[in-house]
PDB file of C-alpha atoms in Angstrom:
ATOM      1  CA  MET A   1     124.053  39.807 109.982  1.00 51.00           C
ATOM      2  CA  SER A   2     122.339  37.709 112.936  1.00 61.00           C
ATOM      3  CA  CYS A   3     125.091  35.516 112.789  1.00 64.00           C
ATOM      4  CA  GLN A   4     128.032  38.496 113.312  1.00 60.00           C
ATOM      5  CA  LYS A   5     125.759  39.893 116.111  1.00 64.00           C
ATOM      6  CA  ARG A   6     125.465  36.548 117.781  1.00 69.00           C
ATOM      7  CA  MET A   7     129.283  36.047 117.611  1.00 64.00           C
ATOM      8  CA  LYS A   8     129.764  39.675 118.716  1.00 61.00           C
ATOM      9  CA  ALA A   9     127.806  39.040 121.503  1.00 68.00           C
ATOM     10  CA  GLU A  10     129.310  36.051 122.746  1.00 68.00           C
ATOM     11  CA  VAL A  11     132.765  37.074 122.317  1.00 62.00           C
ATOM     12  CA  THR A  12     132.170  40.264 124.201  1.00 68.00           C
ATOM     13  CA  GLU A  13     130.453  37.964 127.037  1.00 71.00           C
ATOM     14  CA  GLN A  14     133.082  35.603 127.340  1.00 70.00           C
ATOM     15  CA  VAL A  15     135.488  38.725 127.629  1.00 64.00           C
ATOM     16  CA  MET A  16     133.836  40.281 130.144  1.00 69.00           C
ATOM     17  CA  ALA A  17     133.616  37.238 131.957  1.00 71.00           C
ATOM     18  CA  GLN A  18     137.085  36.422 131.937  1.00 68.00           C
ATOM     19  CA  MET A  19     138.035  40.057 133.006  1.00 66.00           C
ATOM     20  CA  SER A  20     135.464  39.690 135.996  1.00 70.00           C
ATOM     21  CA  GLU A  21     136.774  36.485 137.103  1.00 72.00           C
ATOM     22  CA  VAL A  22     140.274  37.382 137.042  1.00 64.00           C
ATOM     23  CA  LEU A  23     140.069  40.650 138.672  1.00 65.00           C
ATOM     24  CA  GLU A  24     137.922  39.119 141.445  1.00 71.00           C
ATOM     25  CA  LYS A  25     140.190  36.436 141.961  1.00 68.00           C
ATOM     26  CA  ALA A  26     143.201  38.966 142.262  1.00 62.00           C
ATOM     27  CA  PHE A  27     141.320  41.096 144.563  1.00 63.00           C
ATOM     28  CA  THR A  28     140.371  38.291 147.033  1.00 70.00           C
ATOM     29  CA  ASP A  29     143.998  37.116 146.933  1.00 64.00           C
ATOM     30  CA  SER A  30     145.276  40.388 147.542  1.00 60.00           C
ATOM     31  CA  LEU A  31     142.803  41.051 150.585  1.00 62.00           C
ATOM     32  CA  GLN A  32     143.456  37.782 152.147  1.00 66.00           C
ATOM     33  CA  SER A  33     147.319  38.521 151.880  1.00 61.00           C
ATOM     34  CA  LEU A  34     147.196  41.808 153.291  1.00 57.00           C
ATOM     35  CA  SER A  35     144.875  40.478 156.293  1.00 63.00           C
ATOM     36  CA  GLN A  36     147.624  38.137 157.020  1.00 62.00           C
ATOM     37  CA  SER A  37     150.378  40.336 156.907  1.00 57.00           C
ATOM     38  CA  ILE A  38     148.637  42.872 159.109  1.00 53.00           C
ATOM     39  CA  TYR A  39     147.895  40.376 161.648  1.00 56.00           C
ATOM     40  CA  SER A  40     151.204  38.676 161.540  1.00 56.00           C
ATOM     41  CA  GLY A  41     152.611  42.322 161.735  1.00 52.00           C
ATOM     42  CA  THR A  42     155.120  41.432 158.962  1.00 50.00           C
ATOM     43  CA  ASP A  43     154.576  44.752 156.580  1.00 50.00           C
ATOM     44  CA  PRO A  44     157.936  44.827 154.620  1.00 47.00           C
ATOM     45  CA  THR A  45     157.304  48.616 154.621  1.00 48.00           C
ATOM     46  CA  HIS A  46     157.364  49.447 158.208  1.00 48.00           C
ATOM     47  CA  SER A  47     161.735  49.056 158.555  1.00 47.00           C
ATOM     48  CA  HIS A  48     161.798  51.729 155.556  1.00 48.00           C
ATOM     49  CA  ALA A  49     159.537  53.606 157.529  1.00 46.00           C
ATOM     50  CA  ASN A  50     160.990  53.403 160.949  1.00 49.00           C
ATOM     51  CA  ALA A  51     164.443  54.111 159.363  1.00 47.00           C
ATOM     52  CA  ASN A  52     163.658  57.111 157.562  1.00 49.00           C
ATOM     53  CA  ASN A  53     161.467  58.284 160.892  1.00 49.00           C
ATOM     54  CA  ASP A  54     164.704  57.876 162.968  1.00 48.00           C
ATOM     55  CA  TYR A  55     166.578  59.731 160.019  1.00 47.00           C
ATOM     56  CA  ASP A  56     164.285  62.490 160.085  1.00 49.00           C
ATOM     57  CA  PHE A  57     164.440  62.823 163.710  1.00 44.00           C
ATOM     58  CA  ARG A  58     168.005  63.249 163.703  1.00 49.00           C
ATOM     59  CA  HIS A  59     168.233  65.692 160.878  1.00 47.00           C
ATOM     60  CA  ARG A  60     167.791  69.204 161.800  1.00 49.00           C
ATOM     61  CA  MET A  61     166.214  71.774 159.797  1.00 44.00           C
ATOM     62  CA  GLU A  62     168.849  74.375 159.503  1.00 49.00           C
ATOM     63  CA  ASP A  63     170.979  71.641 157.814  1.00 56.00           C
ATOM     64  CA  GLY A  64     168.902  71.946 154.674  1.00 62.00           C
ATOM     65  CA  LYS A  65     167.596  69.046 152.835  1.00 68.00           C
ATOM     66  CA  VAL A  66     170.015  66.383 151.577  1.00 71.00           C
ATOM     67  CA  PHE A  67     169.884  63.632 149.290  1.00 68.00           C
ATOM     68  CA  VAL A  68     169.442  60.015 151.033  1.00 72.00           C
ATOM     69  CA  ALA A  69     169.825  56.665 149.525  1.00 70.00           C
ATOM     70  CA  ARG A  70     166.737  54.821 149.953  1.00 75.00           C
ATOM     71  CA  GLN A  71     164.076  53.007 147.604  1.00 77.00           C
ATOM     72  CA  SER A  72     161.078  54.729 146.134  1.00 76.00           C
ATOM     73  CA  ILE A  73     157.479  54.302 147.397  1.00 80.00           C
ATOM     74  CA  LEU A  74     156.685  52.207 144.486  1.00 78.00           C
ATOM     75  CA  ASP A  75     159.708  49.855 144.955  1.00 80.00           C
ATOM     76  CA  GLU A  76     158.361  49.463 148.513  1.00 80.00           C
ATOM     77  CA  LEU A  77     155.214  48.552 147.414  1.00 78.00           C
ATOM     78  CA  PHE A  78     156.036  45.905 144.889  1.00 78.00           C
ATOM     79  CA  GLU A  79     158.071  44.110 147.514  1.00 81.00           C
ATOM     80  CA  ILE A  80     154.389  43.284 148.900  1.00 79.00           C
ATOM     81  CA  SER A  81     152.918  40.191 146.827  1.00 76.00           C
ATOM     82  CA  HIS A  82     149.611  41.443 146.767  1.00 73.00           C
ATOM     83  CA  ILE A  83     150.469  44.671 145.177  1.00 77.00           C
ATOM     84  CA  ARG A  84     152.190  42.939 142.528  1.00 80.00           C
ATOM     85  CA  THR A  85     149.428  40.552 141.743  1.00 79.00           C
ATOM     86  CA  ILE A  86     147.159  43.916 141.475  1.00 79.00           C
ATOM     87  CA  TYR A  87     149.708  45.182 139.068  1.00 82.00           C
ATOM     88  CA  HIS A  88     149.727  42.369 137.053  1.00 82.00           C
ATOM     89  CA  MET A  89     146.091  41.476 136.936  1.00 80.00           C
ATOM     90  CA  PHE A  90     145.426  45.019 135.689  1.00 82.00           C
ATOM     91  CA  ILE A  91     147.905  44.390 132.651  1.00 86.00           C
ATOM     92  CA  ALA A  92     146.307  41.340 131.894  1.00 83.00           C
ATOM     93  CA  ALA A  93     142.883  43.133 131.723  1.00 82.00           C
ATOM     94  CA  LEU A  94     144.238  46.008 129.794  1.00 84.00           C
ATOM     95  CA  PHE A  95     145.402  43.238 126.893  1.00 84.00           C
ATOM     96  CA  LEU A  96     141.858  41.586 127.387  1.00 81.00           C
ATOM     97  CA  PHE A  97     140.265  44.614 126.665  1.00 80.00           C
ATOM     98  CA  ILE A  98     142.875  45.385 123.903  1.00 82.00           C
ATOM     99  CA  ILE A  99     142.040  41.968 122.269  1.00 82.00           C
ATOM    100  CA  SER A 100     138.291  42.236 122.620  1.00 80.00           C
ATOM    101  CA  THR A 101     138.012  45.542 121.225  1.00 79.00           C
ATOM    102  CA  LEU A 102     140.252  44.387 118.097  1.00 79.00           C
ATOM    103  CA  THR A 103     137.736  41.047 118.004  1.00 80.00           C
ATOM    104  CA  VAL A 104     134.763  43.224 117.904  1.00 77.00           C
ATOM    105  CA  ASP A 105     135.895  45.599 115.479  1.00 74.00           C
ATOM    106  CA  TYR A 106     137.057  42.892 113.048  1.00 74.00           C
ATOM    107  CA  ILE A 107     133.754  41.292 113.338  1.00 75.00           C
ATOM    108  CA  ASP A 108     131.702  44.292 112.583  1.00 73.00           C
ATOM    109  CA  GLN A 109     133.860  45.718 109.773  1.00 72.00           C
ATOM    110  CA  GLY A 110     135.692  42.796 108.552  1.00 71.00           C
ATOM    111  CA  ARG A 111     139.003  44.521 109.125  1.00 72.00           C
ATOM    112  CA  LEU A 112     141.038  46.201 112.117  1.00 70.00           C
ATOM    113  CA  VAL A 113     139.707  49.264 112.676  1.00 69.00           C
ATOM    114  CA  LEU A 114     142.574  51.727 113.752  1.00 71.00           C
ATOM    115  CA  GLU A 115     141.409  55.191 114.239  1.00 74.00           C
ATOM    116  CA  PHE A 116     143.266  58.376 116.044  1.00 77.00           C
ATOM    117  CA  ASP A 117     140.761  60.802 115.766  1.00 83.00           C
ATOM    118  CA  LEU A 118     140.582  60.692 119.711  1.00 82.00           C
ATOM    119  CA  PHE A 119     144.180  61.071 120.002  1.00 85.00           C
ATOM    120  CA  PHE A 120     144.813  63.999 117.729  1.00 89.00           C
ATOM    121  CA  TYR A 121     141.858  65.730 119.189  1.00 90.00           C
ATOM    122  CA  ALA A 122     143.398  65.228 123.143  1.00 91.00           C
ATOM    123  CA  PHE A 123     146.657  66.653 121.768  1.00 93.00           C
ATOM    124  CA  GLY A 124     145.486  69.390 119.513  1.00 89.00           C
ATOM    125  CA  GLN A 125     146.861  72.978 119.072  1.00 91.00           C
ATOM    126  CA  LEU A 126     150.497  71.475 119.759  1.00 92.00           C
ATOM    127  CA  GLY A 127     151.939  74.887 118.330  1.00 94.00           C
ATOM    128  CA  THR A 128     150.052  76.737 121.272  1.00 95.00           C
ATOM    129  CA  VAL A 129     151.723  74.428 123.852  1.00 96.00           C
ATOM    130  CA  ILE A 130     154.845  74.742 122.610  1.00 96.00           C
ATOM    131  CA  TRP A 131     155.214  78.471 122.386  1.00 96.00           C
ATOM    132  CA  ALA A 132     153.634  78.490 125.803  1.00 96.00           C
ATOM    133  CA  TRP A 133     156.047  76.315 127.368  1.00 97.00           C
ATOM    134  CA  THR A 134     158.885  78.105 125.867  1.00 97.00           C
ATOM    135  CA  ILE A 135     157.842  81.280 127.314  1.00 97.00           C
ATOM    136  CA  MET A 136     157.508  79.392 130.804  1.00 97.00           C
ATOM    137  CA  PHE A 137     161.006  77.942 130.582  1.00 97.00           C
ATOM    138  CA  ALA A 138     162.747  81.030 129.337  1.00 97.00           C
ATOM    139  CA  TYR A 139     161.424  82.744 132.348  1.00 96.00           C
ATOM    140  CA  THR A 140     162.636  80.277 134.853  1.00 96.00           C
ATOM    141  CA  LEU A 141     165.702  79.814 133.361  1.00 95.00           C
ATOM    142  CA  LEU A 142     166.480  83.143 132.487  1.00 95.00           C
ATOM    143  CA  VAL A 143     164.791  86.060 134.142  1.00 94.00           C
ATOM    144  CA  LEU A 144     164.400  84.193 137.751  1.00 95.00           C
ATOM    145  CA  TYR A 145     168.028  83.449 137.514  1.00 95.00           C
ATOM    146  CA  TYR A 146     169.106  87.331 136.702  1.00 95.00           C
ATOM    147  CA  ILE A 147     167.125  88.469 139.359  1.00 94.00           C
ATOM    148  CA  LEU A 148     168.353  86.199 142.140  1.00 93.00           C
ATOM    149  CA  SER A 149     171.841  86.836 140.903  1.00 92.00           C
ATOM    150  CA  GLN A 150     171.596  90.507 140.620  1.00 91.00           C
ATOM    151  CA  TRP A 151     170.464  90.125 144.431  1.00 91.00           C
ATOM    152  CA  GLY A 152     173.078  88.025 145.386  1.00 87.00           C
ATOM    153  CA  HIS A 153     175.876  90.315 144.276  1.00 86.00           C
ATOM    154  CA  LEU A 154     174.354  93.390 145.455  1.00 87.00           C
ATOM    155  CA  TYR A 155     173.484  92.282 148.780  1.00 85.00           C
ATOM    156  CA  HIS A 156     176.992  91.727 149.706  1.00 80.00           C
ATOM    157  CA  HIS A 157     177.888  95.053 148.235  1.00 79.00           C
ATOM    158  CA  SER A 158     175.217  97.461 149.227  1.00 79.00           C
ATOM    159  CA  GLN A 159     175.115  99.182 152.215  1.00 82.00           C
ATOM    160  CA  TRP A 160     171.242  99.317 152.026  1.00 87.00           C
ATOM    161  CA  LYS A 161     170.515  94.990 152.383  1.00 85.00           C
ATOM    162  CA  MET A 162     167.040  95.584 153.603  1.00 90.00           C
ATOM    163  CA  THR A 163     166.071  97.617 150.590  1.00 91.00           C
ATOM    164  CA  VAL A 164     167.836  95.579 147.925  1.00 88.00           C
ATOM    165  CA  SER A 165     166.027  92.457 149.654  1.00 90.00           C
ATOM    166  CA  VAL A 166     162.783  93.985 149.775  1.00 92.00           C
ATOM    167  CA  THR A 167     162.827  95.001 146.323  1.00 92.00           C
ATOM    168  CA  SER A 168     164.267  91.931 144.627  1.00 92.00           C
ATOM    169  CA  ALA A 169     161.481  89.935 146.635  1.00 93.00           C
ATOM    170  CA  VAL A 170     158.863  92.200 145.227  1.00 95.00           C
ATOM    171  CA  ALA A 171     160.022  91.948 141.906  1.00 94.00           C
ATOM    172  CA  LEU A 172     160.444  88.112 142.096  1.00 94.00           C
ATOM    173  CA  LEU A 173     157.061  87.259 143.662  1.00 95.00           C
ATOM    174  CA  MET A 174     155.448  89.888 140.683  1.00 95.00           C
ATOM    175  CA  ALA A 175     157.327  87.918 138.074  1.00 95.00           C
ATOM    176  CA  GLN A 176     156.172  84.277 139.751  1.00 95.00           C
ATOM    177  CA  ILE A 177     152.888  85.549 140.152  1.00 95.00           C
ATOM    178  CA  GLY A 178     152.694  86.728 136.608  1.00 95.00           C
ATOM    179  CA  MET A 179     154.384  84.107 134.310  1.00 95.00           C
ATOM    180  CA  LEU A 180     153.764  80.842 136.553  1.00 94.00           C
ATOM    181  CA  GLY A 181     150.277  81.962 137.731  1.00 94.00           C
ATOM    182  CA  TYR A 182     148.573  83.922 135.471  1.00 96.00           C
ATOM    183  CA  PHE A 183     149.719  83.198 132.100  1.00 96.00           C
ATOM    184  CA  PRO A 184     149.631  79.334 131.829  1.00 96.00           C
ATOM    185  CA  VAL A 185     146.068  79.603 132.956  1.00 95.00           C
ATOM    186  CA  HIS A 186     145.208  82.465 130.843  1.00 96.00           C
ATOM    187  CA  VAL A 187     146.734  80.472 127.735  1.00 96.00           C
ATOM    188  CA  VAL A 188     144.626  77.467 128.390  1.00 95.00           C
ATOM    189  CA  LEU A 189     141.152  79.224 129.032  1.00 95.00           C
ATOM    190  CA  LEU A 190     141.773  81.765 125.827  1.00 96.00           C
ATOM    191  CA  TYR A 191     142.690  79.312 123.550  1.00 94.00           C
ATOM    192  CA  GLN A 192     140.421  76.552 124.839  1.00 93.00           C
ATOM    193  CA  LEU A 193     143.053  73.768 124.908  1.00 94.00           C
ATOM    194  CA  PRO A 194     141.880  70.138 124.581  1.00 94.00           C
ATOM    195  CA  PRO A 195     142.678  67.922 127.307  1.00 94.00           C
ATOM    196  CA  ALA A 196     145.721  66.718 126.672  1.00 94.00           C
ATOM    197  CA  SER A 197     147.664  69.660 125.434  1.00 95.00           C
ATOM    198  CA  CYS A 198     145.869  71.425 128.827  1.00 96.00           C
ATOM    199  CA  ILE A 199     147.272  68.772 130.925  1.00 96.00           C
ATOM    200  CA  ILE A 200     150.851  69.554 129.835  1.00 96.00           C
ATOM    201  CA  VAL A 201     150.749  73.032 130.040  1.00 96.00           C
ATOM    202  CA  ILE A 202     149.302  72.865 133.727  1.00 96.00           C
ATOM    203  CA  LEU A 203     151.942  70.246 134.854  1.00 96.00           C
ATOM    204  CA  GLU A 204     154.673  71.972 133.273  1.00 96.00           C
ATOM    205  CA  GLN A 205     153.469  74.930 135.289  1.00 96.00           C
ATOM    206  CA  ILE A 206     153.586  72.988 138.284  1.00 96.00           C
ATOM    207  CA  ARG A 207     156.925  71.868 137.624  1.00 96.00           C
ATOM    208  CA  PHE A 208     158.465  75.058 137.008  1.00 97.00           C
ATOM    209  CA  LEU A 209     156.801  76.201 140.147  1.00 96.00           C
ATOM    210  CA  MET A 210     158.367  73.645 142.099  1.00 95.00           C
ATOM    211  CA  LYS A 211     161.862  73.932 140.529  1.00 96.00           C
ATOM    212  CA  SER A 212     161.980  77.536 140.937  1.00 95.00           C
ATOM    213  CA  TYR A 213     160.806  77.505 144.518  1.00 94.00           C
ATOM    214  CA  SER A 214     163.920  74.989 145.027  1.00 93.00           C
ATOM    215  CA  PHE A 215     166.106  77.196 143.374  1.00 94.00           C
ATOM    216  CA  ILE A 216     165.068  80.098 145.432  1.00 94.00           C
ATOM    217  CA  ARG A 217     165.115  78.562 148.718  1.00 92.00           C
ATOM    218  CA  GLU A 218     168.850  76.754 148.378  1.00 91.00           C
ATOM    219  CA  THR A 219     170.361  79.891 146.695  1.00 91.00           C
ATOM    220  CA  VAL A 220     168.789  82.551 149.260  1.00 90.00           C
ATOM    221  CA  VAL A 221     170.206  80.220 152.217  1.00 88.00           C
ATOM    222  CA  MET A 222     173.351  80.415 150.393  1.00 87.00           C
ATOM    223  CA  VAL A 223     173.682  84.132 149.936  1.00 86.00           C
ATOM    224  CA  LEU A 224     172.650  84.953 153.600  1.00 86.00           C
ATOM    225  CA  ARG A 225     175.061  82.481 154.718  1.00 84.00           C
ATOM    226  CA  ALA A 226     178.185  83.544 152.669  1.00 79.00           C
ATOM    227  CA  LYS A 227     181.037  85.804 153.832  1.00 78.00           C
ATOM    228  CA  PRO A 228     183.099  86.654 150.664  1.00 68.00           C
ATOM    229  CA  GLU A 229     186.247  88.298 151.548  1.00 67.00           C
ATOM    230  CA  LYS A 230     187.233  92.087 150.751  1.00 66.00           C
ATOM    231  CA  GLY A 231     188.071  92.095 146.907  1.00 59.00           C
ATOM    232  CA  ASN A 232     186.775  88.789 145.838  1.00 65.00           C
ATOM    233  CA  ALA A 233     183.330  88.738 144.473  1.00 65.00           C
ATOM    234  CA  PHE A 234     180.565  86.483 145.849  1.00 70.00           C
ATOM    235  CA  ARG A 235     180.698  82.846 143.751  1.00 80.00           C
ATOM    236  CA  PHE A 236     176.758  82.586 142.751  1.00 85.00           C
ATOM    237  CA  PRO A 237     175.658  79.315 141.130  1.00 88.00           C
ATOM    238  CA  THR A 238     176.424  78.924 137.607  1.00 91.00           C
ATOM    239  CA  LEU A 239     173.601  79.043 134.884  1.00 93.00           C
ATOM    240  CA  SER A 240     174.728  75.741 133.811  1.00 92.00           C
ATOM    241  CA  SER A 241     174.201  73.871 136.855  1.00 92.00           C
ATOM    242  CA  TYR A 242     170.712  75.508 137.124  1.00 94.00           C
ATOM    243  CA  LEU A 243     170.090  74.655 133.789  1.00 95.00           C
ATOM    244  CA  TYR A 244     170.758  70.823 134.232  1.00 93.00           C
ATOM    245  CA  PHE A 245     168.576  70.961 137.614  1.00 94.00           C
ATOM    246  CA  LEU A 246     165.598  72.075 135.439  1.00 94.00           C
ATOM    247  CA  PHE A 247     165.577  68.917 133.555  1.00 93.00           C
ATOM    248  CA  CYS A 248     167.042  66.364 136.262  1.00 90.00           C
ATOM    249  CA  PRO A 249     164.642  64.085 137.976  1.00 86.00           C
ATOM    250  CA  THR A 250     164.960  65.807 141.571  1.00 87.00           C
ATOM    251  CA  LEU A 251     163.248  68.509 143.489  1.00 86.00           C
ATOM    252  CA  ILE A 252     166.414  69.533 145.387  1.00 87.00           C
ATOM    253  CA  TYR A 253     168.543  71.577 143.835  1.00 90.00           C
ATOM    254  CA  ARG A 254     172.523  71.407 144.016  1.00 86.00           C
ATOM    255  CA  GLU A 255     175.391  72.406 141.885  1.00 84.00           C
ATOM    256  CA  THR A 256     176.349  68.709 141.856  1.00 81.00           C
ATOM    257  CA  TYR A 257     174.574  65.437 142.660  1.00 78.00           C
ATOM    258  CA  PRO A 258     175.752  62.143 143.683  1.00 73.00           C
ATOM    259  CA  ARG A 259     176.546  59.593 141.119  1.00 69.00           C
TER     260      ARG A 259
END
């Protein structure tokens, strides 16, 4: 037993020393590289930032939001050598931690201890998460779309445009507050969801709020600017395009997207 404890202590000490040495070296090299790039004025992200600023200056708000072909923030950051170094060092530290944990468990128990109790606890009550998500999704897809489509059609065929607009706005606001504001928080607190399940519900709440805001923002402007000819019905965005938007990785609604 004393031999096992000594081996455990030695393995843990060696792993911690290696992890500390690797991380310290990575941070030292990264800070030196960052200081050199700042003094020399050769930050590779400056050109992208200047280009984006020039474009934003030329772009007018009334033109609406547009898609611009550009690299993501992570792609721009990974062009910097010291950012890549930190990223690789954290991956190496993670693997060292996993190996040390498995080694210590093998020394203590004589076998690999693979327990998933914490995982099952964190993702508990998945049934509650699924039906809560289904209700939020059904509201965002069907109810919100129905209210906006009805307003869009009535707006161009009614003499009481202001009354129709105010009524639709109040109904939509109350529905948004109830279904995407109060309902998810109520479910989390009422059922005392565990950490991971709680995060799923709250993040989906935020995602549906952002998606619905973008759809409302774009379609309202479209309806107000549209001038349908007499005898022709107003063409509202299709439900299929809205459904695609709810799952595609973008926050700007369009009926079609660049490929």
